[in-house]
mmCIF file of C-alpha atoms (C1' of nucleotides) in Angstrom:
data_model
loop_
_atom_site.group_PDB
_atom_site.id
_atom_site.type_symbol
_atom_site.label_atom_id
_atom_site.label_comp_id
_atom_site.label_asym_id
_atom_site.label_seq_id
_atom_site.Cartn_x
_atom_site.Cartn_y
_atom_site.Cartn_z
ATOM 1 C CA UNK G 17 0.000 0.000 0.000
ATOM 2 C CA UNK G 18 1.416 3.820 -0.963
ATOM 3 C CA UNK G 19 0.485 7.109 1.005
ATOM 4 C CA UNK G 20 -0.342 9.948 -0.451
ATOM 5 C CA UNK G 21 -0.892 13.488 -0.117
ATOM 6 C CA UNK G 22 -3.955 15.605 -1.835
ATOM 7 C CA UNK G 23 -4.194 19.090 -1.802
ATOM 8 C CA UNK G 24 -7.736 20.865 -1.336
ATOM 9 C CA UNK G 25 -9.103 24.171 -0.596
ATOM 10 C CA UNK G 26 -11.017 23.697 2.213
ATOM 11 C CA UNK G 27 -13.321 27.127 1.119
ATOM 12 C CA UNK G 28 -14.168 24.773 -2.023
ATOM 13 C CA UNK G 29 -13.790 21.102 -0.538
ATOM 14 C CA UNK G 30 -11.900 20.633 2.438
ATOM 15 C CA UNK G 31 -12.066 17.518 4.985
ATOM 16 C CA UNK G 32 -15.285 18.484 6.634
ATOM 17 C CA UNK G 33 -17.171 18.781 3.447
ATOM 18 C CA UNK G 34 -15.762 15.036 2.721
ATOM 19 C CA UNK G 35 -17.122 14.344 6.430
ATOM 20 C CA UNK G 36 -20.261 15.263 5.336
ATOM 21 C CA UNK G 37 -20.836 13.293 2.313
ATOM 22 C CA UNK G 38 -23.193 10.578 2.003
ATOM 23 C CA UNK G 39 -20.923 7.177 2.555
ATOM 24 C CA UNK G 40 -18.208 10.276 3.584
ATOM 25 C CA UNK G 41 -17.208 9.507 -0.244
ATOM 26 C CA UNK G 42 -16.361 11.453 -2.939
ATOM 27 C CA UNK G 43 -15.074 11.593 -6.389
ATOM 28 C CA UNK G 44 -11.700 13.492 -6.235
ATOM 29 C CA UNK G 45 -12.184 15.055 -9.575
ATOM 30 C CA UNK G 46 -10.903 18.896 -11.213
ATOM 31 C CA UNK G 47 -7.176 17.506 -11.108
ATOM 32 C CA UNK G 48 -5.955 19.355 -13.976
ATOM 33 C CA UNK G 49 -2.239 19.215 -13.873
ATOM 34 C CA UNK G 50 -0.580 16.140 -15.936
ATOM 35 C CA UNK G 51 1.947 15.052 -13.284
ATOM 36 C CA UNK G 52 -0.738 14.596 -10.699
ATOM 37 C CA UNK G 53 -2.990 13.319 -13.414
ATOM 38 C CA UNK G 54 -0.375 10.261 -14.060
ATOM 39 C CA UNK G 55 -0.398 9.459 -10.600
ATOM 40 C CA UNK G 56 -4.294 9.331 -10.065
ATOM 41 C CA UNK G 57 -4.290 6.833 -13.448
ATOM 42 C CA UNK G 58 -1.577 4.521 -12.841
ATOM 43 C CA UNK G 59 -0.503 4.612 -8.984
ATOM 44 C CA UNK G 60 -3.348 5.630 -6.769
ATOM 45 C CA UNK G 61 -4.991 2.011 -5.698
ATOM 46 C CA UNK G 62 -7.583 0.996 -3.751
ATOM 47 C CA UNK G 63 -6.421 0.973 0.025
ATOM 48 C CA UNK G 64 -4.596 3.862 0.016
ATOM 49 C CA UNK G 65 -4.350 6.080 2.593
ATOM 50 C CA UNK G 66 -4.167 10.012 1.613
ATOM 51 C CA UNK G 67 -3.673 12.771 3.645
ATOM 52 C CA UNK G 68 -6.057 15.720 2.903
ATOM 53 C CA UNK G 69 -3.829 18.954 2.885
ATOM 54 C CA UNK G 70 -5.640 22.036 3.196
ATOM 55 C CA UNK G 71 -4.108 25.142 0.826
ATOM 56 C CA UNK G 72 -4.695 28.495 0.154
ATOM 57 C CA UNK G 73 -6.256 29.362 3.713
ATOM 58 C CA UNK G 74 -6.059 30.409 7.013
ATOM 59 C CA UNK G 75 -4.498 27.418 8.369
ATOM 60 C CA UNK G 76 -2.622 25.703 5.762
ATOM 61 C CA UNK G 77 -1.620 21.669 6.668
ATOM 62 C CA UNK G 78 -2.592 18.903 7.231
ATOM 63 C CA UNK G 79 -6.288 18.382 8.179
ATOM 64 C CA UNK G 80 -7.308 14.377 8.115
ATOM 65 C CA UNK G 81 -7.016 10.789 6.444
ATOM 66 C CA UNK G 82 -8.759 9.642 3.625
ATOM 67 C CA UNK G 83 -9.248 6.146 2.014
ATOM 68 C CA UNK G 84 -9.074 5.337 -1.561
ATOM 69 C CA UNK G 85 -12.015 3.556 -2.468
ATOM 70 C CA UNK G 86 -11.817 3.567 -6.257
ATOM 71 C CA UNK G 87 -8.941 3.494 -8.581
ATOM 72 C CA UNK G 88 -8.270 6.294 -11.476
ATOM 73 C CA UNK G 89 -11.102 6.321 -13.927
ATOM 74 C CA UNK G 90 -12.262 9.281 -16.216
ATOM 75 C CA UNK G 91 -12.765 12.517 -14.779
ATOM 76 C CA UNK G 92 -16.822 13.324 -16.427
ATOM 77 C CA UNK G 93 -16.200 17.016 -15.561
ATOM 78 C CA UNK G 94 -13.916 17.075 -18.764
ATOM 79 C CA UNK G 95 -16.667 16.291 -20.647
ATOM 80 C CA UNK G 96 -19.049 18.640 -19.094
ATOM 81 C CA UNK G 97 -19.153 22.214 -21.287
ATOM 82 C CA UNK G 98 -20.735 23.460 -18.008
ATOM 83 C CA UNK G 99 -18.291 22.465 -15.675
ATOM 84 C CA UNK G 100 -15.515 24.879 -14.653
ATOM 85 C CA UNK G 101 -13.126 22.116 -15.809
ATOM 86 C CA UNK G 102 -14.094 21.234 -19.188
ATOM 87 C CA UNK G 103 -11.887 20.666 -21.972
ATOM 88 C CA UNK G 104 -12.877 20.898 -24.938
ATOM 89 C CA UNK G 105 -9.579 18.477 -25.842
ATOM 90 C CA UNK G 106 -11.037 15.857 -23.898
ATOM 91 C CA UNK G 107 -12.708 13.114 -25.506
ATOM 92 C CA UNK G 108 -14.402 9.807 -24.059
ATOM 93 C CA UNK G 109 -12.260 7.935 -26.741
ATOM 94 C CA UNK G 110 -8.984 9.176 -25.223
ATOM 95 C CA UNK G 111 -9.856 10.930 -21.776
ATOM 96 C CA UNK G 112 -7.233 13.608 -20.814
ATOM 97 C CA UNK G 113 -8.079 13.996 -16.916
ATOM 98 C CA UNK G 114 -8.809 11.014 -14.060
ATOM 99 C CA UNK G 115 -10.084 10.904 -10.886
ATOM 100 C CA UNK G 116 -10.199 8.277 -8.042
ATOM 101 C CA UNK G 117 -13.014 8.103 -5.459
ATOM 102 C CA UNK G 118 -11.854 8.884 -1.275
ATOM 103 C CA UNK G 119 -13.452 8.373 1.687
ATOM 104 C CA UNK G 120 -13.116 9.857 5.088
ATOM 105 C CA UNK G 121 -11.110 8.085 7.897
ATOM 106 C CA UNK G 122 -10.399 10.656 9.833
ATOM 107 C CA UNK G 123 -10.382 14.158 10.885
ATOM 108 C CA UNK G 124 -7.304 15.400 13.045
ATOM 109 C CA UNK G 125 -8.334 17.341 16.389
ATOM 110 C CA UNK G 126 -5.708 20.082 14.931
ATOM 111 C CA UNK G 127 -3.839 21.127 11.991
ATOM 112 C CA UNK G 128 -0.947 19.766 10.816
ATOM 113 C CA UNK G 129 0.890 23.117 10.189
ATOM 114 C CA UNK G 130 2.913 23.461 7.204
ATOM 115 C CA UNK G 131 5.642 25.356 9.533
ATOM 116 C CA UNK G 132 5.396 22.205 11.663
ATOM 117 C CA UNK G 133 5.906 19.532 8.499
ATOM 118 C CA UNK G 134 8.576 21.607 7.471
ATOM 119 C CA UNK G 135 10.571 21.846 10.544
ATOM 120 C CA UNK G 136 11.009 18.048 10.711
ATOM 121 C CA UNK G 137 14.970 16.922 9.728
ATOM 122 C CA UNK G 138 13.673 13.972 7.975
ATOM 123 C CA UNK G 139 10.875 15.588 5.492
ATOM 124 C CA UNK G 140 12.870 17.275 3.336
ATOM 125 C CA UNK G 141 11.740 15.197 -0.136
ATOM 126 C CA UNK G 142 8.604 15.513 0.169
ATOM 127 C CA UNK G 143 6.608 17.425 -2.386
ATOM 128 C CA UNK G 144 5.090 20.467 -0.709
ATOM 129 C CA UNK G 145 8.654 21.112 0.031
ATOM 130 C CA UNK G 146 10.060 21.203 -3.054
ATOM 131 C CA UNK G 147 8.654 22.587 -6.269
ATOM 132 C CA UNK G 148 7.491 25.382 -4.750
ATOM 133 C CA UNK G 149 4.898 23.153 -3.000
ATOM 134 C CA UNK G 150 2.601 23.366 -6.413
ATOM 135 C CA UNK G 151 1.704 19.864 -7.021
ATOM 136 C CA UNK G 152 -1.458 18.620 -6.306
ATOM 137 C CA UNK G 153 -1.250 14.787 -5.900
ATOM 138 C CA UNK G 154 2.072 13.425 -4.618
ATOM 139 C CA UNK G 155 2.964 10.036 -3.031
ATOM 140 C CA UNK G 156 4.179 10.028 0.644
ATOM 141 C CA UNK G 157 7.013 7.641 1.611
ATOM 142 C CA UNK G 158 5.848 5.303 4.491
ATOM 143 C CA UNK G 159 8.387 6.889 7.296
ATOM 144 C CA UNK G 160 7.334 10.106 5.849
ATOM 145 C CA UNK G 161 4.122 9.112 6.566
ATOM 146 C CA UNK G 162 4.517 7.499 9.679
ATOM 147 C CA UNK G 163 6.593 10.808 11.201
ATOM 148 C CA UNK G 164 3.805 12.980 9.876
ATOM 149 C CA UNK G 165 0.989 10.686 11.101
ATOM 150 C CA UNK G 166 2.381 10.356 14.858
ATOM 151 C CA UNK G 167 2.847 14.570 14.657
ATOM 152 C CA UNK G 168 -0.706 15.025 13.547
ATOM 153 C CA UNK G 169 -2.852 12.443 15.647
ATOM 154 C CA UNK G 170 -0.894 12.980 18.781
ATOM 155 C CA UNK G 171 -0.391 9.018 19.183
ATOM 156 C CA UNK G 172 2.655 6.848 18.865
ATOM 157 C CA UNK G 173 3.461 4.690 16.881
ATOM 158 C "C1'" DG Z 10 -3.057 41.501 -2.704
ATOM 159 C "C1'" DC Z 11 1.804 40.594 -3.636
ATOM 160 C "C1'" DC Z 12 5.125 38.047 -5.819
ATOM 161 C "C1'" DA Z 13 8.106 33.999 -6.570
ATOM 162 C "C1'" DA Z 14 8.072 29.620 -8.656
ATOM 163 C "C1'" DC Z 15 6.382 26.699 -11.683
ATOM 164 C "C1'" DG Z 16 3.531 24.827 -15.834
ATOM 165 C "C1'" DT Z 17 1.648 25.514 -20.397
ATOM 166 C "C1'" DT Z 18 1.288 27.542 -24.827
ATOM 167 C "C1'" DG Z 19 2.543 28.835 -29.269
ATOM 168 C "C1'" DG Z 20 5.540 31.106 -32.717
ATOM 169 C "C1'" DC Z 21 9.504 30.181 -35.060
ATOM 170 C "C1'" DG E 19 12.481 21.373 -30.061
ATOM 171 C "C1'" DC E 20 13.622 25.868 -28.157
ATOM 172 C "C1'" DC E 21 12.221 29.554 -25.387
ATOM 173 C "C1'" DA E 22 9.666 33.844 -24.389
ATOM 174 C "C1'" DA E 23 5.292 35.149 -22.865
ATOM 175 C "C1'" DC E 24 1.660 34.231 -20.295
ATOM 176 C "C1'" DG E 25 -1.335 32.078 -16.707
ATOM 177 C "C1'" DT E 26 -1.763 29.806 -12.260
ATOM 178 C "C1'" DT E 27 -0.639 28.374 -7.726
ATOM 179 C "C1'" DG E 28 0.003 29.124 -3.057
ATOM 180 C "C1'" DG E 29 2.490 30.928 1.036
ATOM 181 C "C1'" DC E 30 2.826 34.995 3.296
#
DNA sequence: GCCAACGTTGGC
DNA sequence: GCCAACGTTGGC
């Protein structure tokens, strides 16, 4: 099993949204960049765990733990000339964009700040560190994970 | 709202 | 296939 971490905006969708979902699932769909893209088609499997990042806000980190539930499969809102992420490229021949379906796990009582993940000697490769932070799917090495998981939850491991 | 860093586009 | 121009992201 891989980790994983998604970004959101929790004004759009953030972990209490997914909370509130019937099942607590959703389609994780509007991905629109191609390096995230080629992870949610050929990596992203069911079983997964993801953390759900929270960007452009307030209190930008780490907010919860979803579950993958279903594996990449075309992204409809490509097809969609109402959608704000159609394109017109797209076509259900040869889809352009994919999206897997999470579930809630969990919600953490606090914020895993990004001053906090940042601060740790041993996450240094991680994506929101590097690249300017931009990308919006990214795999999460297990003792990345694990570090990150004991500093957000409070317990040990 | 600013601005740095990155991705995408399109002319050549 | 190069690279300048442009658009977008995201922390602050």
């Amino acid at each position: 099993m891989r980790h994983w971490l998604f970004k959101t905006e929790p004004d759009v969708f953030g972990i209490d949204h997914l909370q509130n979902r019937p099942d607590q699932t959703e389609p994780w769909d509007g991905v629109r960049n191609y390096q995230a893209r080629n992870f949610l088609r050929d990596d992203v499997a069911v079983g997964d765990n993801v953390f759900i990042y929270h960007s452009s806000c307030k209190n930008v980190g780490i907010a919860g733990v979803a579950e993958v539930v279903k594996a990449g499969y075309p992204d409809s809102t490509q097809f969609d000339p109402d959608s704000d992420y159609y394109d017109p490229k797209a076509t259900t021949a040869s889809p352009r964009w994919f999206r897997v379906d999470v579930k809630f796990v969990e919600k953490f009582n606090q914020i895993l700040s990004l001053q906090t993940i940042k601060a740790q000697p041993d996450i240094t490769e991680i994506g929101l560190v590097k690249k300017g932070g931009r990308l919006s799917i990214m795999p999460v090495e297990d003792k990345e994970w694990e570090t990150l998981y004991r500093l957000a939850s409070g317990k040990g491991t």
